[in-house]
Amino acid sequence: MANRILLTTFTTLVFIFLLGPLAIIAAASFGEASVLQFPPDNWSLKWYANIFEVKGFLDTFKTSMIVSFAGNVFALLLGLPAAYALSRFTFKGKAGLQTFFISPVLIPGIVLGFSLLRYIIVTFNLPIYAALFIGHTIIMLPFIVRVISSNLASFDFSIEEAAISLGASRIGTFFRIVLPNIRAGILAGILIAFLESFNNVDLSVFMTGPGVSTLPIQMLTYVENYFDPTIAALSVLLMLLTAVLMFAIERLLGLSYFTKN
Amino acid sequence: MRNIWKYILILPGLAGLLLFMVIPLTGTIASTFWENGRFTVNGYLEYMQDPYFLNILWVTLRTSLITTLVCSILGFPTAYFISKTQPRVKMLLLLLSIFPLLTSPVVRSFSWMVILGESGLLNNLLTFLGIAGPLDLLYTQSAVTIGLIHLFLPLSIITLVGVMDNISEDVTQAAESLGARRSTIFWQILLPLSIPGLLTGSILVFVGSFTAYTTPALLGGRERVISTFLYQNAMTLNDWQLASIVATIMIVVSFTVIGLMNWAADKIAVKGGKLSG
């Protein structure tokens, strides 16, 4: 019994450590003073309004949205067919190919970012925007492939065979039979990849230039110069977005996606 | 027909990864071994003797090691609690662990600036209680370590819950019916069977801390870690040769750790299998 109480106390303290800091910025975002305080002396919503006054935040928010959405579309175009083929067919070195498609998560982001900078912007002289799109597509690809593959693993391919043997075309079967069955996996893959890209710093930090930057990089720059509650207010909005997406992913996949190794 | 299809389907992804991951990385690594058209390891020899660079490497490794140890020590009992508790509480605690994991690392590091800053929560508390004057907590390597533990602890917890959920109830029930005490079950069964998972989690935390950029960039001081050193050389000092060498070292260290830990986890998993079978 004493052990039980000890363990419960320990777990409670761990969660206070994990969530306390996030609660503190949430509280500090409502402070009135122009320096971040906790607890605040007076309360105000003006820093939420200030997010929209700082021009950089709106612009980089747009860039982040465009890059994450467009990159997602590309990652899906590359990843969906690959995930399907790797689940459906037998290959020589199949396990190796599966690992290869997941491998971008193993490469340190800062190393990939620097290498892409050298290669795409300098060697090929492409604009920074192109490097941002390409880099984000690459980091989203493994999440798309992994989530869709695990969804396909529980799909019974004999249904597909049945449709084909009844005279349906291969492509028609894919769109009318396979796709509707793995809809949840595709949607969840898109959301997980979106969060991964939208929050990315390691890669984007190399791909900023005149007029081009993403929201997380803009936030880093802002924090280096100002210490007012604007970033706290923006953080609260981002946490709300994260919470909404998390519940959507939980609805689509269940929590087991996160706990299985 | 089918044979052609399957290759056509994986080709775009394969080409994308080759063109925009494998070739750029190979380019970076290869560039460190060539100077004026000749093979050389001089770059490495030079920096392996430079105390400034060696110190950065050492500080980063030490920080990653501390982070990994603390995450395991805090994560293990927490995961044990979560995996044994009733389903509703378990669901809630899992969601509360996943939420920080999905939250922007900028937000999470920033929260520690509010706590550790000169007029932050902790310093205000210390001064208020009269324990100490304002301390320099922020912009130190300790702040980086705290930030990294906060960043990676959820990953530790979630990985370990996954492993503990996979340990069959039959094994623990068998032990219980044979009269083993709860503490015996924990030390003799649960802990040994969790070690492969503990190692997997440790790989993720160690490599993650070793290569993390945002946390040291926001919370760190003058003393650099390897990722901020790479960034500084690539973007501020324009020393791409050195940046490439640092990048290569980061890849080598990461992959060595992944390889070693996987090997160890396999070894122990075999023993664990014998233990339970």
Coordinates of C-alpha atoms in Angstrom, one line a residue:
Chain A
M1 CA 0.0 0.0 0.0
A2 CA 2.8 2.4 0.9
N3 CA 4.4 1.5 -2.5
R4 CA 1.1 2.4 -4.2
I5 CA 1.0 5.8 -2.6
L6 CA 4.6 6.4 -3.4
L7 CA 4.1 5.5 -7.1
T8 CA 1.0 7.6 -7.4
T9 CA 2.8 10.6 -5.9
F10 CA 5.8 10.0 -8.2
T11 CA 3.6 9.8 -11.3
T12 CA 1.7 13.0 -10.3
L13 CA 5.0 14.9 -9.9
V14 CA 6.2 13.7 -13.3
F15 CA 3.0 15.0 -14.9
I16 CA 3.3 18.3 -13.1
F17 CA 6.9 18.6 -14.5
L18 CA 5.6 17.8 -18.0
L19 CA 2.5 20.0 -18.1
G20 CA 3.2 22.7 -15.5
P21 CA 5.5 24.7 -17.8
L22 CA 2.8 24.7 -20.5
A23 CA 0.2 25.8 -18.0
I24 CA 2.5 28.6 -16.9
I25 CA 2.9 30.0 -20.4
A26 CA -0.8 29.8 -20.8
A27 CA -1.3 31.8 -17.7
A28 CA 1.5 34.3 -18.5
S29 CA -0.1 35.0 -21.9
F30 CA -2.9 36.8 -20.2
G31 CA -0.6 39.2 -18.4
E32 CA -0.8 42.9 -18.9
A33 CA 2.8 43.9 -18.4
S34 CA 5.1 44.1 -21.4
V35 CA 7.5 41.7 -19.7
L36 CA 6.5 38.1 -19.2
Q37 CA 5.4 37.5 -15.6
F38 CA 4.1 34.6 -13.7
P39 CA 1.8 35.0 -12.0
P40 CA 0.7 38.2 -13.8
D41 CA -0.1 41.3 -11.8
N42 CA -2.9 42.4 -14.2
W43 CA -4.8 40.5 -16.8
S44 CA -5.3 41.4 -20.4
L45 CA -6.0 40.0 -23.9
K46 CA -3.9 42.6 -25.7
W47 CA -1.0 40.2 -26.5
Y48 CA -3.4 38.0 -28.4
A49 CA -4.3 41.0 -30.5
N50 CA -0.6 41.8 -30.8
I51 CA 0.1 38.5 -32.6
F52 CA -1.8 39.9 -35.6
E53 CA 0.0 43.3 -35.3
V54 CA 3.4 41.8 -35.8
K55 CA 3.6 41.4 -39.5
G56 CA 6.2 38.6 -39.5
F57 CA 3.9 36.2 -37.7
L58 CA 1.0 36.4 -40.2
D59 CA 3.4 36.1 -43.2
T60 CA 5.4 33.2 -41.8
F61 CA 2.2 31.5 -40.7
K62 CA 1.0 31.6 -44.3
T63 CA 4.4 30.2 -45.5
S64 CA 4.3 27.4 -43.0
M65 CA 0.8 26.5 -44.0
I66 CA 1.6 26.5 -47.7
V67 CA 4.8 24.5 -47.2
S68 CA 3.1 22.0 -44.9
F69 CA 0.1 21.5 -47.2
A70 CA 2.0 21.4 -50.5
G71 CA 4.7 19.2 -49.0
N72 CA 2.0 16.9 -47.7
V73 CA 0.4 16.5 -51.1
F74 CA 3.8 15.6 -52.6
A75 CA 4.6 13.2 -49.8
L76 CA 1.3 11.5 -50.3
L77 CA 1.9 11.2 -54.1
L78 CA 5.3 9.6 -53.4
G79 CA 4.3 7.7 -50.2
L80 CA 0.8 6.3 -50.9
P81 CA 1.8 4.2 -54.0
A82 CA 5.0 3.1 -52.2
A83 CA 3.2 2.0 -49.0
Y84 CA 0.6 0.2 -51.1
A85 CA 3.3 -1.7 -53.2
L86 CA 5.4 -2.5 -50.1
S87 CA 2.3 -4.0 -48.4
R88 CA 0.8 -5.7 -51.4
F89 CA 3.7 -7.3 -53.3
T90 CA 6.8 -9.3 -52.5
F91 CA 10.1 -7.7 -53.3
K92 CA 13.7 -8.7 -53.2
G93 CA 15.0 -6.9 -50.1
K94 CA 11.6 -5.8 -49.0
A95 CA 12.6 -5.2 -45.4
G96 CA 15.5 -3.1 -46.6
L97 CA 13.1 -1.0 -48.8
Q98 CA 10.7 -0.5 -45.9
T99 CA 13.5 0.7 -43.7
F100 CA 14.8 3.0 -46.4
F101 CA 11.4 4.7 -46.7
I102 CA 11.3 5.3 -42.9
S103 CA 15.0 6.4 -42.8
P104 CA 14.5 10.2 -43.0
V105 CA 13.5 10.1 -39.3
L106 CA 16.9 8.6 -38.4
I107 CA 18.9 11.3 -40.1
P108 CA 19.6 14.3 -37.8
G109 CA 17.4 17.1 -39.1
I110 CA 20.2 19.6 -38.7
V111 CA 22.5 17.5 -40.9
L112 CA 19.8 17.0 -43.6
G113 CA 19.0 20.7 -43.5
F114 CA 22.6 21.7 -44.0
S115 CA 23.1 19.1 -46.7
L116 CA 20.0 20.2 -48.6
L117 CA 21.2 23.8 -48.4
R118 CA 24.5 23.0 -49.9
Y119 CA 23.0 20.8 -52.6
I120 CA 19.7 22.4 -53.7
I121 CA 20.3 26.1 -53.1
V122 CA 24.0 26.3 -53.9
T123 CA 24.7 23.5 -56.4
F124 CA 21.5 23.8 -58.3
N125 CA 20.9 27.5 -57.6
L126 CA 17.2 26.9 -56.8
P127 CA 15.2 29.4 -54.8
I128 CA 14.9 28.9 -51.0
Y129 CA 11.2 28.2 -51.4
A130 CA 12.0 25.2 -53.5
A131 CA 14.4 23.8 -50.9
L132 CA 11.7 24.3 -48.2
F133 CA 9.1 22.4 -50.2
I134 CA 11.6 19.6 -51.0
G135 CA 12.9 19.3 -47.5
H136 CA 9.5 19.2 -45.9
T137 CA 8.3 16.6 -48.4
I138 CA 11.2 14.4 -47.4
I139 CA 10.6 14.6 -43.7
M140 CA 6.9 14.0 -44.1
L141 CA 7.3 11.0 -46.3
P142 CA 8.2 8.4 -43.6
F143 CA 5.2 9.3 -41.5
I144 CA 2.8 9.0 -44.4
V145 CA 4.4 5.6 -45.4
R146 CA 4.4 4.3 -41.8
V147 CA 0.8 5.1 -40.9
I148 CA -0.6 4.0 -44.3
S149 CA 1.5 0.8 -44.2
S150 CA 0.2 -0.2 -40.8
N151 CA -3.3 0.5 -41.9
L152 CA -2.8 -1.7 -45.0
A153 CA -1.4 -4.5 -42.8
S154 CA -4.9 -5.1 -41.5
F155 CA -6.5 -4.8 -45.0
D156 CA -7.6 -8.1 -46.5
F157 CA -6.2 -8.1 -50.0
S158 CA -8.5 -11.0 -51.0
I159 CA -11.3 -8.4 -51.4
E160 CA -9.2 -6.7 -54.0
E161 CA -8.5 -10.1 -55.8
A162 CA -12.3 -10.7 -55.8
A163 CA -13.0 -7.4 -57.5
I164 CA -10.4 -8.0 -60.1
S165 CA -11.5 -11.6 -60.8
L166 CA -15.0 -10.2 -61.3
G167 CA -13.7 -8.0 -64.1
A168 CA -12.9 -4.7 -62.4
S169 CA -9.7 -2.9 -63.5
R170 CA -6.7 -2.8 -61.2
I171 CA -6.7 1.0 -61.0
G172 CA -10.5 1.1 -60.6
T173 CA -10.3 -1.5 -57.8
F174 CA -7.6 0.6 -56.0
F175 CA -9.7 3.7 -56.0
R176 CA -13.1 2.0 -55.3
I177 CA -12.1 -0.8 -52.9
V178 CA -8.7 -0.2 -51.4
L179 CA -8.7 3.5 -50.9
P180 CA -12.1 3.7 -49.0
N181 CA -10.9 1.0 -46.7
I182 CA -7.7 2.8 -45.7
R183 CA -9.2 6.3 -45.5
A184 CA -8.7 6.7 -41.8
G185 CA -5.0 5.8 -42.1
I186 CA -4.4 8.2 -44.9
L187 CA -6.1 11.0 -43.1
A188 CA -4.2 10.3 -39.9
G189 CA -0.9 10.1 -41.8
I190 CA -1.6 13.5 -43.3
L191 CA -2.3 15.0 -39.9
I192 CA 0.8 13.5 -38.2
A193 CA 3.0 14.6 -41.1
F194 CA 1.4 18.0 -41.0
L195 CA 2.3 18.5 -37.3
E196 CA 5.8 17.2 -38.0
S197 CA 6.4 19.7 -40.8
F198 CA 4.5 22.6 -39.2
N199 CA 6.6 22.4 -36.0
N200 CA 9.9 21.7 -37.8
V201 CA 12.9 23.9 -36.9
D202 CA 16.0 21.8 -37.7
L203 CA 15.5 21.8 -41.4
S204 CA 13.8 25.2 -41.9
V205 CA 16.4 27.1 -40.0
F206 CA 18.8 26.7 -43.0
M207 CA 16.2 27.7 -45.5
T208 CA 15.3 31.2 -44.6
G209 CA 16.1 34.2 -46.6
P210 CA 14.8 37.6 -47.6
G211 CA 11.1 37.4 -47.2
V212 CA 11.1 33.6 -46.6
S213 CA 10.8 32.1 -43.2
T214 CA 8.5 29.7 -41.4
L215 CA 6.5 30.4 -38.2
P216 CA 8.7 28.4 -35.8
I217 CA 11.8 30.2 -37.1
Q218 CA 10.1 33.6 -36.8
M219 CA 9.2 32.7 -33.2
L220 CA 12.9 31.8 -32.4
T221 CA 14.0 35.2 -33.9
Y222 CA 11.3 37.1 -31.9
V223 CA 12.3 35.4 -28.6
E224 CA 15.9 36.4 -29.1
N225 CA 14.9 40.1 -29.3
Y226 CA 11.7 40.5 -27.2
F227 CA 10.5 39.0 -24.0
D228 CA 6.8 40.1 -24.0
P229 CA 3.8 37.8 -23.7
T230 CA 3.2 37.7 -27.5
I231 CA 5.0 34.4 -27.9
A232 CA 3.1 33.0 -24.9
A233 CA -0.2 34.0 -26.6
L234 CA 0.9 32.5 -29.9
S235 CA 2.0 29.3 -28.0
V236 CA -1.5 29.0 -26.5
L237 CA -3.0 29.2 -30.0
L238 CA -0.5 26.6 -31.3
M239 CA -1.3 24.3 -28.3
L240 CA -5.0 24.5 -29.1
L241 CA -4.3 23.5 -32.7
T242 CA -2.1 20.6 -31.5
A243 CA -4.9 19.4 -29.1
V244 CA -7.5 19.5 -31.9
L245 CA -5.2 17.5 -34.2
M246 CA -4.3 15.1 -31.5
F247 CA -8.0 14.2 -30.8
A248 CA -8.5 13.8 -34.5
I249 CA -5.6 11.4 -34.8
E250 CA -6.9 9.5 -31.7
R251 CA -10.3 9.2 -33.4
L252 CA -8.8 7.9 -36.6
L253 CA -6.1 5.5 -35.3
G254 CA -6.6 5.1 -31.5
L255 CA -3.8 5.7 -29.1
S256 CA -2.1 2.4 -30.0
Y257 CA -0.3 4.2 -32.9
F258 CA 1.8 6.1 -30.4
T259 CA 2.6 3.3 -27.9
K260 CA 3.5 0.5 -30.4
N261 CA 7.2 0.5 -31.2
Chain B
M1 CA 2.5 -7.2 -65.6
R2 CA 2.4 -7.2 -61.8
N3 CA 6.1 -7.1 -61.7
I4 CA 6.3 -3.8 -63.6
W5 CA 3.5 -2.3 -61.5
K6 CA 5.1 -2.8 -58.2
Y7 CA 8.3 -1.1 -59.4
I8 CA 6.5 1.8 -61.0
L9 CA 4.7 2.4 -57.7
I10 CA 7.7 2.6 -55.5
L11 CA 9.9 4.4 -58.0
P12 CA 8.8 8.0 -57.4
G13 CA 9.4 7.7 -53.6
L14 CA 12.6 5.9 -54.1
A15 CA 13.9 8.5 -56.6
G16 CA 12.8 11.4 -54.3
L17 CA 14.7 9.9 -51.4
L18 CA 17.8 9.2 -53.5
L19 CA 17.8 12.6 -55.1
F20 CA 17.0 14.7 -52.0
M21 CA 18.4 12.7 -49.1
V22 CA 21.0 10.2 -50.1
I23 CA 22.9 12.3 -52.7
P24 CA 22.9 15.5 -50.5
L25 CA 24.1 13.5 -47.5
T26 CA 26.7 11.6 -49.5
G27 CA 27.9 14.9 -50.9
T28 CA 28.4 16.4 -47.5
I29 CA 30.2 13.4 -46.2
A30 CA 32.4 12.9 -49.3
S31 CA 33.4 16.6 -49.3
T32 CA 35.1 16.1 -46.0
F33 CA 37.5 13.5 -47.4
W34 CA 38.6 15.5 -50.5
E35 CA 40.9 18.4 -50.7
N36 CA 42.4 19.6 -54.0
G37 CA 41.3 16.4 -55.7
R38 CA 43.0 14.2 -53.2
F39 CA 41.8 11.9 -50.5
T40 CA 42.5 13.2 -47.0
V41 CA 41.6 12.8 -43.4
N42 CA 43.4 16.0 -42.4
G43 CA 40.2 17.8 -41.5
Y44 CA 39.3 15.2 -38.9
L45 CA 42.9 15.0 -37.5
E46 CA 42.9 18.8 -37.1
Y47 CA 39.6 19.0 -35.2
M48 CA 40.2 15.9 -33.2
Q49 CA 43.2 17.8 -31.6
D50 CA 41.3 21.1 -31.2
P51 CA 40.4 21.4 -27.5
Y52 CA 37.6 23.8 -28.3
F53 CA 35.9 21.3 -30.6
L54 CA 36.6 18.3 -28.3
N55 CA 35.0 20.2 -25.5
I56 CA 31.8 20.8 -27.6
L57 CA 31.7 17.1 -28.4
W58 CA 32.2 16.1 -24.8
V59 CA 29.6 18.6 -23.4
T60 CA 27.0 17.3 -26.0
L61 CA 27.7 13.7 -25.2
R62 CA 27.5 14.3 -21.5
T63 CA 24.3 16.2 -21.8
S64 CA 22.7 13.5 -23.9
L65 CA 23.8 10.8 -21.5
I66 CA 22.4 12.7 -18.5
T67 CA 19.1 13.3 -20.4
T68 CA 18.8 9.6 -21.3
L69 CA 19.5 8.4 -17.8
V70 CA 17.0 10.9 -16.1
C71 CA 14.3 10.1 -18.7
S72 CA 14.7 6.4 -18.0
I73 CA 14.6 6.8 -14.2
L74 CA 11.6 9.1 -14.4
G75 CA 9.9 7.3 -17.2
F76 CA 10.1 3.8 -15.9
P77 CA 8.0 4.1 -12.8
T78 CA 5.6 6.4 -14.5
A79 CA 5.1 4.0 -17.4
Y80 CA 4.6 1.2 -14.9
F81 CA 1.9 3.2 -13.1
I82 CA 0.2 4.0 -16.5
S83 CA 0.2 0.4 -17.7
K84 CA -1.2 -1.0 -14.5
T85 CA -3.9 1.6 -13.8
Q86 CA -7.6 1.4 -14.8
P87 CA -8.4 1.9 -18.5
R88 CA -10.0 5.4 -18.2
V89 CA -7.1 6.9 -16.2
K90 CA -4.6 5.1 -18.6
M91 CA -6.3 6.7 -21.6
L92 CA -6.1 10.2 -19.9
L93 CA -2.5 9.8 -18.9
L94 CA -1.5 8.6 -22.3
L95 CA -3.2 11.6 -23.9
L96 CA -1.4 13.9 -21.4
S97 CA 1.9 12.3 -22.4
I98 CA 1.3 12.5 -26.2
F99 CA 0.2 16.1 -26.1
P100 CA 3.6 17.6 -25.2
L101 CA 5.2 15.2 -27.7
L102 CA 3.1 16.8 -30.5
T103 CA 3.5 20.4 -29.2
S104 CA 6.1 22.6 -30.9
P105 CA 9.6 22.3 -29.5
V106 CA 9.8 26.1 -29.7
V107 CA 6.8 26.4 -27.3
R108 CA 8.2 23.8 -25.0
S109 CA 11.7 25.3 -24.7
F110 CA 10.2 28.8 -24.4
S111 CA 8.2 27.7 -21.4
W112 CA 11.5 27.0 -19.6
M113 CA 12.7 30.6 -20.4
V114 CA 9.6 31.8 -18.4
I115 CA 10.5 29.6 -15.5
L116 CA 14.3 29.9 -15.4
G117 CA 14.7 33.5 -16.6
E118 CA 16.3 36.2 -14.4
S119 CA 12.9 37.4 -13.3
G120 CA 11.3 34.0 -13.9
L121 CA 9.1 31.9 -11.7
L122 CA 12.0 30.0 -10.0
N123 CA 14.1 33.1 -9.3
N124 CA 11.1 35.0 -8.0
L125 CA 10.3 32.1 -5.7
L126 CA 13.9 31.9 -4.4
T127 CA 14.1 35.6 -3.7
F128 CA 10.7 35.7 -2.1
L129 CA 11.6 32.8 0.2
G130 CA 14.9 34.5 0.9
I131 CA 16.9 31.5 -0.1
A132 CA 19.0 33.1 -2.7
G133 CA 19.2 36.2 -4.9
P134 CA 18.5 35.9 -8.6
L135 CA 20.6 33.1 -10.0
D136 CA 21.9 32.6 -13.5
L137 CA 19.8 29.7 -14.4
L138 CA 18.9 30.4 -18.0
Y139 CA 21.5 30.3 -20.8
T140 CA 23.4 27.5 -19.0
Q141 CA 24.1 23.9 -20.0
S142 CA 21.9 22.9 -17.0
A143 CA 19.0 24.8 -18.5
V144 CA 19.6 22.8 -21.8
T145 CA 19.6 19.5 -19.9
I146 CA 16.3 20.4 -18.1
G147 CA 14.8 21.4 -21.4
L148 CA 15.9 18.2 -23.1
I149 CA 14.5 16.0 -20.3
H150 CA 11.2 17.9 -20.6
L151 CA 11.3 17.4 -24.4
F152 CA 12.1 13.7 -24.4
L153 CA 10.5 12.3 -21.2
P154 CA 7.1 11.7 -23.0
L155 CA 8.9 9.6 -25.6
S156 CA 10.4 7.5 -22.9
I157 CA 7.1 7.1 -21.1
I158 CA 5.2 6.2 -24.2
T159 CA 7.8 3.7 -25.5
L160 CA 7.9 2.0 -22.1
V161 CA 4.1 1.8 -21.7
G162 CA 4.1 0.0 -25.1
V163 CA 6.6 -2.5 -23.9
M164 CA 4.9 -3.2 -20.6
D165 CA 1.6 -3.6 -22.2
N166 CA 3.2 -6.4 -24.3
I167 CA 4.4 -8.4 -21.3
S168 CA 1.8 -11.1 -21.1
E169 CA -0.5 -11.0 -18.0
D170 CA -0.1 -14.8 -18.0
V171 CA 3.5 -14.6 -16.9
T172 CA 2.8 -12.2 -14.0
Q173 CA -0.3 -14.2 -13.0
A174 CA 1.7 -17.4 -13.0
A175 CA 4.2 -15.9 -10.7
E176 CA 1.5 -14.5 -8.4
S177 CA -0.3 -17.9 -8.2
L178 CA 3.0 -19.5 -7.3
G179 CA 3.2 -17.1 -4.4
A180 CA 5.6 -14.4 -5.6
R181 CA 5.3 -11.0 -4.0
R182 CA 4.5 -7.9 -6.0
S183 CA 8.0 -6.6 -5.5
T184 CA 9.5 -9.9 -6.6
I185 CA 7.3 -9.8 -9.7
F186 CA 8.5 -6.3 -10.5
W187 CA 12.2 -6.9 -10.0
Q188 CA 12.4 -10.5 -11.3
I189 CA 9.9 -10.4 -14.2
L190 CA 8.8 -6.9 -15.3
L191 CA 12.1 -5.2 -15.1
P192 CA 14.2 -7.8 -17.0
L193 CA 11.5 -8.1 -19.7
S194 CA 11.3 -4.4 -20.1
I195 CA 15.0 -3.9 -20.8
P196 CA 14.8 -4.3 -24.6
G197 CA 12.2 -1.5 -24.6
L198 CA 14.2 0.6 -22.2
L199 CA 17.1 0.4 -24.6
T200 CA 14.9 1.3 -27.6
G201 CA 13.6 4.3 -25.8
S202 CA 17.1 5.2 -24.7
I203 CA 18.3 5.2 -28.4
L204 CA 15.5 7.6 -29.3
V205 CA 16.3 9.9 -26.4
F206 CA 20.0 9.8 -26.7
V207 CA 20.2 10.4 -30.5
G208 CA 17.4 13.0 -30.1
S209 CA 19.3 14.9 -27.4
F210 CA 22.6 14.6 -29.2
T211 CA 21.2 16.2 -32.4
A212 CA 18.5 18.6 -30.9
Y213 CA 18.8 22.2 -32.1
T214 CA 15.9 24.2 -30.8
T215 CA 16.4 23.6 -27.1
P216 CA 20.1 24.4 -26.9
A217 CA 19.5 27.4 -29.3
L218 CA 17.0 28.9 -26.9
L219 CA 18.2 27.8 -23.5
G220 CA 21.9 27.4 -24.0
G221 CA 24.6 29.9 -23.2
R222 CA 28.0 30.8 -24.7
E223 CA 29.0 27.2 -24.5
R224 CA 27.8 25.5 -27.7
V225 CA 26.6 22.0 -28.3
I226 CA 27.3 20.2 -31.6
S227 CA 24.1 21.1 -33.4
T228 CA 24.4 24.9 -32.7
F229 CA 28.1 24.7 -33.5
L230 CA 27.2 23.2 -36.9
Y231 CA 24.6 25.9 -37.5
Q232 CA 27.1 28.7 -36.5
N233 CA 29.7 27.4 -38.9
A234 CA 27.3 26.9 -41.8
M235 CA 25.3 30.1 -41.5
T236 CA 27.3 32.7 -39.5
L237 CA 30.9 31.9 -40.2
N238 CA 30.4 30.3 -43.6
D239 CA 32.9 27.6 -42.9
W240 CA 31.3 24.9 -44.8
Q241 CA 34.3 22.6 -44.6
L242 CA 34.0 22.5 -40.8
A243 CA 30.2 22.3 -40.9
S244 CA 30.5 19.2 -43.1
I245 CA 32.9 17.6 -40.8
V246 CA 30.6 18.3 -37.8
A247 CA 27.7 16.9 -39.8
T248 CA 29.6 13.7 -40.6
I249 CA 30.6 13.2 -37.0
M250 CA 26.9 13.7 -36.0
I251 CA 25.8 11.0 -38.4
V252 CA 28.6 8.6 -37.4
V253 CA 27.8 9.0 -33.6
S254 CA 24.0 8.7 -34.2
F255 CA 24.3 5.5 -36.3
T256 CA 26.9 4.0 -34.0
V257 CA 24.6 4.4 -31.0
I258 CA 21.6 3.1 -32.9
G259 CA 23.6 0.1 -34.0
L260 CA 25.1 -0.7 -30.6
M261 CA 21.8 -0.4 -28.7
N262 CA 20.0 -2.4 -31.3
W263 CA 22.6 -5.1 -31.0
A264 CA 22.4 -5.0 -27.2
A265 CA 18.6 -5.1 -27.3
D266 CA 18.7 -8.2 -29.5
K267 CA 21.1 -10.0 -27.2
I268 CA 19.0 -9.3 -24.2
A269 CA 15.7 -10.1 -26.0
V270 CA 17.1 -13.6 -26.7
K271 CA 17.9 -14.1 -23.0
G272 CA 14.5 -12.7 -22.0
G273 CA 12.9 -15.1 -24.4
K274 CA 14.7 -18.0 -22.7
L275 CA 13.8 -16.6 -19.3
S276 CA 10.1 -16.6 -20.1
G277 CA 10.1 -19.8 -22.2

